[in-house]
Coordinates of C-alpha atoms in Angstrom, one line a residue:
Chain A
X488 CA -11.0 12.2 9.8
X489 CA -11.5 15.0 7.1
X490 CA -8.0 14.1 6.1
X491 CA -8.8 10.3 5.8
X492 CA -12.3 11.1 3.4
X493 CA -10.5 13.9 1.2
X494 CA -7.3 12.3 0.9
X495 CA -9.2 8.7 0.0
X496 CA -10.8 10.2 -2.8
X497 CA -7.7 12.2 -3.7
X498 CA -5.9 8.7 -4.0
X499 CA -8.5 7.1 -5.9
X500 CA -8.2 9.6 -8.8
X501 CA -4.2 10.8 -8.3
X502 CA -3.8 6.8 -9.0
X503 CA -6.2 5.9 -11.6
X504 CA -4.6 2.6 -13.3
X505 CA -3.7 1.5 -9.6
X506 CA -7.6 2.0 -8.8
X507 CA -8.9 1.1 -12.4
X508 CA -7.0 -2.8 -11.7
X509 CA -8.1 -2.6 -7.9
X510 CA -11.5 -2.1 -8.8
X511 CA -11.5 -4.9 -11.7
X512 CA -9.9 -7.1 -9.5
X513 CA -12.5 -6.7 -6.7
X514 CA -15.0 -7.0 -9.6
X515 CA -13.7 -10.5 -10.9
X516 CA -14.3 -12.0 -7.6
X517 CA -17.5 -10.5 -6.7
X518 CA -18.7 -11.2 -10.1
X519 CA -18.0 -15.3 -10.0
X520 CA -19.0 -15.1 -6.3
X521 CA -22.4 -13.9 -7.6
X522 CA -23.0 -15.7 -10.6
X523 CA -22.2 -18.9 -8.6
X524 CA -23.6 -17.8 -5.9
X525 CA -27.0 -17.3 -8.0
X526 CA -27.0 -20.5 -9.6
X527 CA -26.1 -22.9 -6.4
X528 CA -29.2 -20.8 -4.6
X529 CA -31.7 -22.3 -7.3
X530 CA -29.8 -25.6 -7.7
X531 CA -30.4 -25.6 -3.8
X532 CA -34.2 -23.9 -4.1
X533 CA -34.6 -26.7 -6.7
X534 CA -33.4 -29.5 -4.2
X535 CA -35.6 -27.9 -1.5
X536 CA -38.4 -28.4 -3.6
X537 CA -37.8 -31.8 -4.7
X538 CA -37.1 -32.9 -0.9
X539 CA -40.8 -31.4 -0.6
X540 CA -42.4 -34.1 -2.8
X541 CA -40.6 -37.3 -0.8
X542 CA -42.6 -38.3 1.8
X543 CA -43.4 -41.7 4.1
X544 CA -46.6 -42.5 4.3
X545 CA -47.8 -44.7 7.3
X546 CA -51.0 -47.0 7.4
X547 CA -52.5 -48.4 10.5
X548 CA -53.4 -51.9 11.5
X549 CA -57.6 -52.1 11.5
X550 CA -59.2 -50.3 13.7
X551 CA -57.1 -48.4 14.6
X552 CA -59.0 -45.1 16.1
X553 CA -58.5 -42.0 14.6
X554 CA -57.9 -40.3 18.1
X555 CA -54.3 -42.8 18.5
X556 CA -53.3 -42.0 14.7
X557 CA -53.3 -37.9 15.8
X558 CA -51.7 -39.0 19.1
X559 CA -49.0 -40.9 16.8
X560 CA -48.9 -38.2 14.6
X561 CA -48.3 -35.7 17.4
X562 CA -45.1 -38.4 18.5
X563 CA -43.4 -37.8 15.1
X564 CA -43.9 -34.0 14.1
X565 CA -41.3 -33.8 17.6
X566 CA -38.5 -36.1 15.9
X567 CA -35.9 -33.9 14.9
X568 CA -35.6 -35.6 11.1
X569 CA -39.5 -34.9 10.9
X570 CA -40.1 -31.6 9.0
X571 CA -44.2 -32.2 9.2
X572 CA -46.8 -34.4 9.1
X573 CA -50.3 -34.4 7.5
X574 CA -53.3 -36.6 8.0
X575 CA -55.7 -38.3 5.9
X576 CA -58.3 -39.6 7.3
X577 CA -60.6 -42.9 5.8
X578 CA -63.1 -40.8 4.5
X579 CA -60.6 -38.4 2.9
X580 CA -58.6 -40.9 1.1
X581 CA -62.1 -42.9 -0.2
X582 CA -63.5 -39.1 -1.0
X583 CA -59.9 -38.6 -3.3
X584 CA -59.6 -42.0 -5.1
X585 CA -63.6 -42.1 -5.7
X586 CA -63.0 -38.6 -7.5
X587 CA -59.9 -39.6 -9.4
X588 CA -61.0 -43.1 -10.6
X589 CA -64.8 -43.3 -10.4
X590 CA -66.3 -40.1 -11.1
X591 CA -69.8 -40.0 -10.2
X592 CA -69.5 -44.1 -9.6
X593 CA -68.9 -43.9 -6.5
X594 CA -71.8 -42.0 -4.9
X595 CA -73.4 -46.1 -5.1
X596 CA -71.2 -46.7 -2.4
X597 CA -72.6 -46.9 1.0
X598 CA -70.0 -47.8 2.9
X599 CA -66.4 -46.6 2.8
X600 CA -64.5 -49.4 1.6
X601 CA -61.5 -47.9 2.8
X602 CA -62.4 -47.3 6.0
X603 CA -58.7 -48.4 7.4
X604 CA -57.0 -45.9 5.2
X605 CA -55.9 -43.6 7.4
X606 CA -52.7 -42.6 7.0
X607 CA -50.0 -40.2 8.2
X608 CA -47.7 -38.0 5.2
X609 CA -44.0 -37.7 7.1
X610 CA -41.8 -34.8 5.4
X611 CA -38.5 -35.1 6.1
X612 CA -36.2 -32.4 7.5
X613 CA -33.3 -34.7 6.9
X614 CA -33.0 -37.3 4.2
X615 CA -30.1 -39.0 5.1
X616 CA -32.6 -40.5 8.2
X617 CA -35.4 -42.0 6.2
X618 CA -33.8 -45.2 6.8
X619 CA -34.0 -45.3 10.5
X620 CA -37.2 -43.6 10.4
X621 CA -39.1 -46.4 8.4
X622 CA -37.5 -48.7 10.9
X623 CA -38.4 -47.3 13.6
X624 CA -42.2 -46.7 12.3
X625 CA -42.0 -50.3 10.8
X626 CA -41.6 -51.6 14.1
X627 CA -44.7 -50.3 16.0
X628 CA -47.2 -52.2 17.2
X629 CA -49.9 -50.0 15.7
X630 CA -48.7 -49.4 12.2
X631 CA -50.0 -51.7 9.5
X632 CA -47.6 -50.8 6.4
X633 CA -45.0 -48.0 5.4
X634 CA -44.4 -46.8 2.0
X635 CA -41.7 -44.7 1.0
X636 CA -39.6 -44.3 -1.6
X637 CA -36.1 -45.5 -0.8
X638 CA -34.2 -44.4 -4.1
X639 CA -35.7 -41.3 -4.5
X640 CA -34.4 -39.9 -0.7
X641 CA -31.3 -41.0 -1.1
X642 CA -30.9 -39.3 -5.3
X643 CA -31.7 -36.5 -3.0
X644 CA -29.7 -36.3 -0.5
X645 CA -26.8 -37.6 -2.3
X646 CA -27.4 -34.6 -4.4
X647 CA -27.6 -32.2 -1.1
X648 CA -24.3 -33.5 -0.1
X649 CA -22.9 -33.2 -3.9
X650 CA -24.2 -29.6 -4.1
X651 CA -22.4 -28.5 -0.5
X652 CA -19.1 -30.0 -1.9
X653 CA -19.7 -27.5 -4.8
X654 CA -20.1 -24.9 -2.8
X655 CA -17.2 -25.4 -0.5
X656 CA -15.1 -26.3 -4.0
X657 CA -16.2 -23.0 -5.3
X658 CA -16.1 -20.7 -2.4
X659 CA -12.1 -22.4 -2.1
X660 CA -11.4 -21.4 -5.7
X661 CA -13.2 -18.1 -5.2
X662 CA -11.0 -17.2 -2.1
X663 CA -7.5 -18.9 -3.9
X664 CA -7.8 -16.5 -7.5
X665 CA -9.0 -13.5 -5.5
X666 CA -5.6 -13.8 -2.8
X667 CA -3.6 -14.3 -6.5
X668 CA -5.6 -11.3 -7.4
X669 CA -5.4 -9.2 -4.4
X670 CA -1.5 -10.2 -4.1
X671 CA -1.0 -8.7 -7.8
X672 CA -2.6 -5.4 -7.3
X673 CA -0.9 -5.1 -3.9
X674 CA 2.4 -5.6 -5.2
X675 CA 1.8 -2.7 -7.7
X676 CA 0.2 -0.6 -5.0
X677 CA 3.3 -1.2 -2.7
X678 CA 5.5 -0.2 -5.5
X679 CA 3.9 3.5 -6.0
X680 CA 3.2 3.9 -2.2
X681 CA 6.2 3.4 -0.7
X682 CA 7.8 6.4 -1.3
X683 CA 4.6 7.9 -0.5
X684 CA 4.3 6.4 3.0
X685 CA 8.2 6.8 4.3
X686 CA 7.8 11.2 3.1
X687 CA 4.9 11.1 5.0
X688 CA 6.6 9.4 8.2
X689 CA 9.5 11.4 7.9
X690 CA 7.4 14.7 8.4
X691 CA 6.0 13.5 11.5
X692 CA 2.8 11.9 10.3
X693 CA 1.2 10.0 12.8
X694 CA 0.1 5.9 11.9
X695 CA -3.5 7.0 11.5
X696 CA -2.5 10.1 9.0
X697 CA -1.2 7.8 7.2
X698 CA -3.2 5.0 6.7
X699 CA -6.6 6.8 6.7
X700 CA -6.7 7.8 3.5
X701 CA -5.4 4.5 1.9
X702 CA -8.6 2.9 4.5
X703 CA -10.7 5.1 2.2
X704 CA -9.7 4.6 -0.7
X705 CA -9.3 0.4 0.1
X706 CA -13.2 0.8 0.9
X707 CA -14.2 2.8 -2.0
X708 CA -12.4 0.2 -4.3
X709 CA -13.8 -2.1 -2.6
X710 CA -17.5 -0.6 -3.0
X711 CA -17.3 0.5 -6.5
X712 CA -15.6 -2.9 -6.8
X713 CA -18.8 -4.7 -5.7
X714 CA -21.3 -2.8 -7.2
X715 CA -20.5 -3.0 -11.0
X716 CA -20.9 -6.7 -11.1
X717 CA -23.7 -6.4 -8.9
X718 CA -25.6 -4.9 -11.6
X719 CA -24.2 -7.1 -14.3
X720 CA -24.9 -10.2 -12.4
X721 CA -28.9 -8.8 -11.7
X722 CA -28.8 -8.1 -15.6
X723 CA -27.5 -11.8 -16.8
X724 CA -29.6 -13.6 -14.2
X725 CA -32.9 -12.1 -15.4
X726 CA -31.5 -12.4 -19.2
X727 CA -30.9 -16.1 -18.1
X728 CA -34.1 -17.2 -16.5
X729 CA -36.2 -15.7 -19.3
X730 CA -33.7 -17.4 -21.8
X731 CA -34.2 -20.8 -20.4
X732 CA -37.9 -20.4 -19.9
X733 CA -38.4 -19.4 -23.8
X734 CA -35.8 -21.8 -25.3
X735 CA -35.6 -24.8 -22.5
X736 CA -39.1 -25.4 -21.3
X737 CA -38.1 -28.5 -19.4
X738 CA -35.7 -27.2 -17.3
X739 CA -37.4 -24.5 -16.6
X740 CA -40.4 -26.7 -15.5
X741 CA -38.0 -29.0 -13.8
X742 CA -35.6 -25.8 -12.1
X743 CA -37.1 -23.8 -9.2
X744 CA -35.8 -20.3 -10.0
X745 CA -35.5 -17.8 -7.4
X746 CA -36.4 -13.9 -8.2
X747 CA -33.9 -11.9 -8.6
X748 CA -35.2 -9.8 -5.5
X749 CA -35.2 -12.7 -3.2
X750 CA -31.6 -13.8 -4.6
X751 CA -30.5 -10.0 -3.8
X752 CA -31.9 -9.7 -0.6
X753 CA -28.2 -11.7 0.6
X754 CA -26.4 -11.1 -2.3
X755 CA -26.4 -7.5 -1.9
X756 CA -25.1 -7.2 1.7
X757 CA -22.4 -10.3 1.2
X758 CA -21.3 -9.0 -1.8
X759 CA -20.3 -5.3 -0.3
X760 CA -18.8 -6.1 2.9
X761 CA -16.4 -9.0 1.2
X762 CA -15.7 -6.6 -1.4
X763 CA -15.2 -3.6 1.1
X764 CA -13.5 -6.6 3.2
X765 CA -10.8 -7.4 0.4
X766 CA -10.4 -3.5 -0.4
X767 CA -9.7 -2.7 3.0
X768 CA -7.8 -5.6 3.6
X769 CA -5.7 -4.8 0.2
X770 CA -5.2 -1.2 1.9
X771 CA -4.0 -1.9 5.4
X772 CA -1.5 -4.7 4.1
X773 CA -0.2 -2.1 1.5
X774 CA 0.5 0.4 4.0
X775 CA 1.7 -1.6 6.9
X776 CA 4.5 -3.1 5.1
X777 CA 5.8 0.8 5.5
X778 CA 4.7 2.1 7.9
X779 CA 7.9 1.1 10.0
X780 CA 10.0 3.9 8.6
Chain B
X1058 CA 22.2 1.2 36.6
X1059 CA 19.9 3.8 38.0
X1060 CA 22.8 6.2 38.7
X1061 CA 24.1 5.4 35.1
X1062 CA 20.8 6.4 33.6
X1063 CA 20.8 9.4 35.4
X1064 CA 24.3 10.3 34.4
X1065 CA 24.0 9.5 31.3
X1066 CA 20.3 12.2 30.7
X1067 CA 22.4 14.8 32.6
X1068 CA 25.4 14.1 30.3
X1069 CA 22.6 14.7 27.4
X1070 CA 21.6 18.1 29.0
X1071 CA 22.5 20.9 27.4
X1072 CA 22.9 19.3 24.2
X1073 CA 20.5 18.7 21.6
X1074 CA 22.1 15.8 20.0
X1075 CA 24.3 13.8 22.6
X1076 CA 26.1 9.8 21.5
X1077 CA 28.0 8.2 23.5
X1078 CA 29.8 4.6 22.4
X1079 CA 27.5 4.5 19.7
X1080 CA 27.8 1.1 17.7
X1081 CA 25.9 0.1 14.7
X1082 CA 26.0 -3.1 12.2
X1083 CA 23.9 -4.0 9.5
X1084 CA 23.1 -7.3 9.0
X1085 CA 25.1 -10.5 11.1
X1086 CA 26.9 -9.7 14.3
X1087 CA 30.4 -10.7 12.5
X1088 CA 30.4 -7.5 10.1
X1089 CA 32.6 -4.8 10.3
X1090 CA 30.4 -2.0 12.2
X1091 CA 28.7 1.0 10.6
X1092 CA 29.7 2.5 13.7
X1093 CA 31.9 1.1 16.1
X1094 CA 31.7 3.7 19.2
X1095 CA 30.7 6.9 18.2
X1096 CA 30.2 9.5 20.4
X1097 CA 29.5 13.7 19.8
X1098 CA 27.5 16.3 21.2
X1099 CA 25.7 18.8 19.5
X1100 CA 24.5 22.0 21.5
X1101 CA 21.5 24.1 20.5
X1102 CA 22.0 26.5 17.6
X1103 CA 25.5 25.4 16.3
X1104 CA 25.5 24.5 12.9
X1105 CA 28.0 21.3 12.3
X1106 CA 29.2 19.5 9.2
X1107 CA 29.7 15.5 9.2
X1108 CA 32.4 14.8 7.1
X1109 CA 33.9 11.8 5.7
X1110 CA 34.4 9.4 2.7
X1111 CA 31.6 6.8 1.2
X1112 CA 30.9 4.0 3.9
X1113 CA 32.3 6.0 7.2
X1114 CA 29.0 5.7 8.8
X1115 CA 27.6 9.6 7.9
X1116 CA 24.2 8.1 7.2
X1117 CA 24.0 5.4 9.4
X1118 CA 24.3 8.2 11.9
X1119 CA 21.6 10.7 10.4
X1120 CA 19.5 7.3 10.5
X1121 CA 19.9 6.9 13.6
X1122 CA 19.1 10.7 14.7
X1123 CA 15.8 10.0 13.1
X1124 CA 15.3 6.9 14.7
X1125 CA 14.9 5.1 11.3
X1126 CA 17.6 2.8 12.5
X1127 CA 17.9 1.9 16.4
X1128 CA 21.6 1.5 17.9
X1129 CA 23.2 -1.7 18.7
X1130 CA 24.9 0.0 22.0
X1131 CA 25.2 3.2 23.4
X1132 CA 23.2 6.3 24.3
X1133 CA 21.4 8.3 21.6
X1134 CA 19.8 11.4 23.0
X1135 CA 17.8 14.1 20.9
X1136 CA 16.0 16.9 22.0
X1137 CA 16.5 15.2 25.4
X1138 CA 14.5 12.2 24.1
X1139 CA 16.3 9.2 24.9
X1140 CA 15.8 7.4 21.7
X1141 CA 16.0 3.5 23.0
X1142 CA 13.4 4.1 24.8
X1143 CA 10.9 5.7 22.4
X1144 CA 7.6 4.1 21.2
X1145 CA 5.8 4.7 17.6
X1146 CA 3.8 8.1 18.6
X1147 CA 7.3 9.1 20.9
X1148 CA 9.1 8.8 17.3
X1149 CA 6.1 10.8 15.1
X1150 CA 6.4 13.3 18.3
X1151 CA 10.2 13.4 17.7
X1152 CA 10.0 13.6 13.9
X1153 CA 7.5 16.9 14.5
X1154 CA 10.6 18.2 16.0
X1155 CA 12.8 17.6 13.1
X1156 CA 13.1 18.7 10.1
X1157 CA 14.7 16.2 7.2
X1158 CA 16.2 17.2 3.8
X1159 CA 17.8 14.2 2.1
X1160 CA 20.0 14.3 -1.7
X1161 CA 17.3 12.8 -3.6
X1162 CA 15.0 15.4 -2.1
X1163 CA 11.9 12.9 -1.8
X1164 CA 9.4 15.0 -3.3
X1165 CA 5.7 13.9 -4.3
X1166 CA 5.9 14.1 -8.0
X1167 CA 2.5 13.9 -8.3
X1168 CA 2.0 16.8 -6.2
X1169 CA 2.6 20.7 -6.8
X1170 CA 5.3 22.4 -4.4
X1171 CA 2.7 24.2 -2.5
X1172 CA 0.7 20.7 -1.9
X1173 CA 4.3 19.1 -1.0
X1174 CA 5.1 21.7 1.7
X1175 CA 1.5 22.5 3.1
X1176 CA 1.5 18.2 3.3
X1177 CA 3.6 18.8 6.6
X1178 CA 1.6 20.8 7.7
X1179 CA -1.3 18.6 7.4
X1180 CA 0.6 15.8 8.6
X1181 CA 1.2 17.7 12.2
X1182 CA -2.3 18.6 12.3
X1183 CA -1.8 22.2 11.8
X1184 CA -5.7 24.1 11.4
X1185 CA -6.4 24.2 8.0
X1186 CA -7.6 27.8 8.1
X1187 CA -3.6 28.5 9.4
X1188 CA -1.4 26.5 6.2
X1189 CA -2.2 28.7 3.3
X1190 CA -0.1 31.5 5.2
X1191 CA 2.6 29.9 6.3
X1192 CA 3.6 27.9 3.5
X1193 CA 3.8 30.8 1.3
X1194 CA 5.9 32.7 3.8
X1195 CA 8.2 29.4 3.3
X1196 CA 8.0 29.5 -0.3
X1197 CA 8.9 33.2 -0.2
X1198 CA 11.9 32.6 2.1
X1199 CA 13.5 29.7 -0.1
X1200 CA 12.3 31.9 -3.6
X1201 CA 10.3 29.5 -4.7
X1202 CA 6.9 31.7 -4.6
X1203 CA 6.6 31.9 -8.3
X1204 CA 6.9 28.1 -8.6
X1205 CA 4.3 27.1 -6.0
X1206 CA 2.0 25.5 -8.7
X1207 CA 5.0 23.6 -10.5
X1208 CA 5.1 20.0 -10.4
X1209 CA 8.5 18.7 -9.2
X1210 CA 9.6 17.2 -12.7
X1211 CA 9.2 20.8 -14.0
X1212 CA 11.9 22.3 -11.5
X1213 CA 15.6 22.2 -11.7
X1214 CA 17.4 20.4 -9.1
X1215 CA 18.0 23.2 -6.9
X1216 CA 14.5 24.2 -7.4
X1217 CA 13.5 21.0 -5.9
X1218 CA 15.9 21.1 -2.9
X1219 CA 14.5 24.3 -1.9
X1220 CA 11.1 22.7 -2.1
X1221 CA 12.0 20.2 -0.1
X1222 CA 14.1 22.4 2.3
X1223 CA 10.6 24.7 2.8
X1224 CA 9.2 21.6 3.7
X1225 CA 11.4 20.9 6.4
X1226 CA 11.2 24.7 7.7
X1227 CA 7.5 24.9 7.4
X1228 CA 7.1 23.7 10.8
X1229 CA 9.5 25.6 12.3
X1230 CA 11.9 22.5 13.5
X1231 CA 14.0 22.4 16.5
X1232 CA 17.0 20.6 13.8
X1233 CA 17.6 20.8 10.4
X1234 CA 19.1 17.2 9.5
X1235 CA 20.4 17.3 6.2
X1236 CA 21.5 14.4 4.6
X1237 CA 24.3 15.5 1.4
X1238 CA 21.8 18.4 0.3
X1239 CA 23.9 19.3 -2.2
X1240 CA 24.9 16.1 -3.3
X1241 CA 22.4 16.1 -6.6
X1242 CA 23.5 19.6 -7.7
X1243 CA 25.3 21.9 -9.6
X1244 CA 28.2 24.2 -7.6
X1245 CA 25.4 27.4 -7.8
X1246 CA 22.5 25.5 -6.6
X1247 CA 24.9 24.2 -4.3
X1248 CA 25.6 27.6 -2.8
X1249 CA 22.1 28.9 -2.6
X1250 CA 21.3 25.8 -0.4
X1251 CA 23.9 26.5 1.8
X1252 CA 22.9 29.8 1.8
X1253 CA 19.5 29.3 2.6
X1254 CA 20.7 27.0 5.3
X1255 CA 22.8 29.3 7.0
X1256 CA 20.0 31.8 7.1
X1257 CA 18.1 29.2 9.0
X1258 CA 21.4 28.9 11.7
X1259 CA 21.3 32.3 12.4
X1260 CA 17.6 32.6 12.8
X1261 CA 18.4 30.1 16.1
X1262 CA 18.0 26.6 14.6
X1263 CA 20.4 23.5 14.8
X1264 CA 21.7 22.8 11.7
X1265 CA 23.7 19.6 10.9
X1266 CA 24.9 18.6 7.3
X1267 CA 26.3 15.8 6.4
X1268 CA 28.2 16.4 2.9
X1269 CA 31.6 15.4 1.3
X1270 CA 31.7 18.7 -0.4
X1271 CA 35.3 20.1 0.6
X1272 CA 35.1 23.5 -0.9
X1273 CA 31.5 24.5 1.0
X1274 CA 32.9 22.6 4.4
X1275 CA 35.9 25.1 3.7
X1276 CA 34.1 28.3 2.7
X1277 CA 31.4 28.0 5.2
X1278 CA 34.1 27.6 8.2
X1279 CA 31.9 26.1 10.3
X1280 CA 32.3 23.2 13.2
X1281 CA 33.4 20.0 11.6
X1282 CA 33.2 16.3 12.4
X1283 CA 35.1 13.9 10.3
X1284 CA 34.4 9.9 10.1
X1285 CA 36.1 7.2 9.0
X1286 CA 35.3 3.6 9.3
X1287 CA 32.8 4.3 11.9
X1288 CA 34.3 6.5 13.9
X1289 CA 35.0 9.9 14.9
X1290 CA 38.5 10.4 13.8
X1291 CA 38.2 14.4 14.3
X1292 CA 36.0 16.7 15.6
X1293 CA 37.1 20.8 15.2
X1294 CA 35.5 23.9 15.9
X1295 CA 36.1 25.1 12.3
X1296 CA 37.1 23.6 9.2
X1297 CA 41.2 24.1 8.8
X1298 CA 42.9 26.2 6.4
X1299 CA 39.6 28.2 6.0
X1300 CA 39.5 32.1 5.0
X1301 CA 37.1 33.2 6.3

């Protein structure tokens, strides 16, 4: 074990340039996984909130007690599509709009002239079954109207789908230039280990005295590999955010941006195990090509 | 077969290299054999020379010994280890036995001598607190004890072989396979390898040396094998026409 520490960091120094491109090449892909990593979280944090605002609302036929409306409501917060439901009873919708359009007009009032104005707010958990939602809701026997907004659920979850293609795009790109990547580096690493690894057989080295110290030094590329960008990724992010929010006020306004701490909370942990993943992973295939000797 | 088997390990016995109708080819089944039935026996402590021109099968064979290269056919016994039969950790085991000096010496340039040698040490899992000893006894038995902080590139060529040599002695090996030793070097560096070599002989080890070198095969009048064409054409106690 000593042997695999010692000799790791041994290797990582006796081969600088091999480590120096190992690390950079770790760094490339970490780097573009974070940036676009950071920038499809708020895209998605932006769609989140947007999904938020689209809602059905449901009116119910006159006279309609307010005891069957919670009954109805408690039916559709256990749909699976249904993220929640609020409730606005008559007075509560007649107590709004007098405030909004009448001001202190309304107080002559002394009925509620919207006493059947109940109504139910549906969120959805998935947009793509607005449709047969308002169908369904459309067809009970104690629902009066449903408003919704068709065009706006489905700008939204054509978007969802858009932005899960990107993600798969990216994360296929990401994966395809870091194998190029990886493959380059390892061909140089095979070339100056080879010799290396077939000594080292010869004297009677077992499989693990071998590889250990190449496993370290795989996962101390891969770490030190991970955590430059990191930091450059935290630093460009915040740059970014403030940059948009002094020089593009509407996006800003328009964007959700995540902070950076919330973004690291994943990106952090992801970030070192696939980089300690593609280090070690660089390591064992290097030596295992030799250690048949 | 059993009976075979048995035969064959007590036919090994006694020896510490024993092939019998050893046969060899690289590549497709239809090329001509780097060995084509080779069999020898070496017992413990002799010291042998394998002789031969380019392409007779001298390496093939010390490949084999070290169980780089597994045989087509035939039994290949070392140290009593029958080698067909040995796994990964039976073949590290067996290496630890062994010790290997090659022409192109295969030292770690970026390493000193003393890191070279004390390496096999490591590698074996010698105590820590027990290599800084031994390895300069090693040193000081091939003369290299002044050079022990040289880098390879900064040694002559016989320097370098007896770096690598005190690397194969360090852990005191059952066999010395050495593969054209003094293939790379001049006639004096030559001799001191030899020399050195022979010192190890009579200190009780096997010693076998493949080399083309007529005049140290001659001089050093020791048991020598001769191949040709993948095969044993002669095989004599000492080398003829010798003076010693």
């Amino acid at each position: 074990m000593g042997n695999a520490v010692k000799g790791g960091f041994s290797c990582l120094f006796r081969n600088k340039w091999y480590s120096l491109a190992s690390v950079l090449t770790v760094s490339v892909c970490i780097f573009l996984f974070g940036m676009f990593y950071t920038i499809l979280a708020d895209l998605q944090e932006t769609l989140a909130a947007a999904r938020e605002e689209v809602q059905v609302t449901v009116f119910f036929e006159e006279g309609t007690g307010e005891e069957e409306i919670l009954a109805f409501k408690g039916k559709l917060e256990k749909r699976e599509e249904v993220a929640g439901v609020d409730y606005t009873s008559a007075d509560e919708a007649w107590a709004s709009f007098s405030q909004s359009y009448l001001g202190d007009g309304g107080e002559s009032f002394q009925t509620n002239p919207l006493k059947d104005s109940a109504s139910l707010q549906i969120y959805m958990k998935d947009l793509g079954a607005q449709g047969d939602l308002v169908a369904w809701l459309e067809n009970q026997s104690l629902v009066r109207s449903v408003k919704y907004s068709g065009a706006a659920a489905e700008t939204l979850f054509g978007a969802g789908n858009l932005l899960t293609l990107a993600m798969t795009g990216v994360v296929g790109i990401l994966l395809a230039v870091s194998a190029f990547l990886i493959s380059m580096t390892i061909t140089v690493g095979i070339v100056s280990r080879k010799e290396e690894i077939e000594i080292l057989k010869y004297i009677g080295a077992s499989d693990f005295f071998v590889c250990g110290p190449y496993v370290t030094e795989g996962l101390l590329i891969g770490l030190i590999g991970a955590a430059l960008p990191l930091g450059a990724v935290w630093y460009l992010y915040d740059r970014a955010v403030l940059y948009i929010g002094q020089n593009y006020t509407l996006v800003y306004s328009l964007m959700r941006f995540l902070p950076a701490e919330t973004l690291f909370e994943t990106l952090v942990p992801v970030s070192l195990g696939l980089g300690m993943g593609i280090g070690l992973l660089g390591s064992l295939l290097t030596v295992r090509k030799h250690l048949k000797v | 077969m059993l009976g075979n088997k048995t035969m064959d390990h007590t036919a090994a016995s006694g020896s510490v290299i024993f092939l019998e109708n050893v046969y060899k080819t690289y590549g497709s089944k239809d090329q001509a054999p780097a060995l084509g039935g080779v069999s020898l026996k070496v017992r413990p402590g002799e010291f042998v020379f394998i002789t031969g021109r380019s392409g007779s099968g001298k390496t093939t064979l010390i490949r084999l010994l070290t169980r780089e290269l597994k045989a087509d056919q035939g039994e290949v016994y070392v140290l009593g280890e029958d080698l067909k039969k040995l796994g990964r950790s039976g073949v590290t085991a067996l290496r630890r036995r062994l010790g290997i000096v090659f022409q192109d010496f295969r030292l770690l340039q970026d390493r000193t001598v003393y890191e070279n040698v004390a390496l096999a040490m490591r590698a074996v899992g010698t105590p820590g607190n027990q290599i800084p000893g031994r390895v300069e006894e090693v040193l000081a038995e091939v003369g290299l004890s002044d050079k022990k902080e040289a880098m390879p590139g900064q040694l002559s060529g016989g320097e370098q072989q007896k770096a690598a040599l005190a690397r194969a002695l360090v852990n005191r090996p059952e066999i010395i396979l050495a593969d054209e030793p003094t293939g790379n070097l001049d006639q004096d560096s030559a001799r001191e390898i030899m020399a050195l070599l022979y010192k190890v002989y009579r200190e009780g080890t096997t010693v076998l040396v493949v080399t083309h070198n007529r005049e140290i095969v001659q001089r050093m009048q020791k048991r020598v094998i001769t191949m040709d064409g993948g095969l044993v054409v002669s095989d004599l106690e000492k080398a003829p026409g010798g003076k010693r």
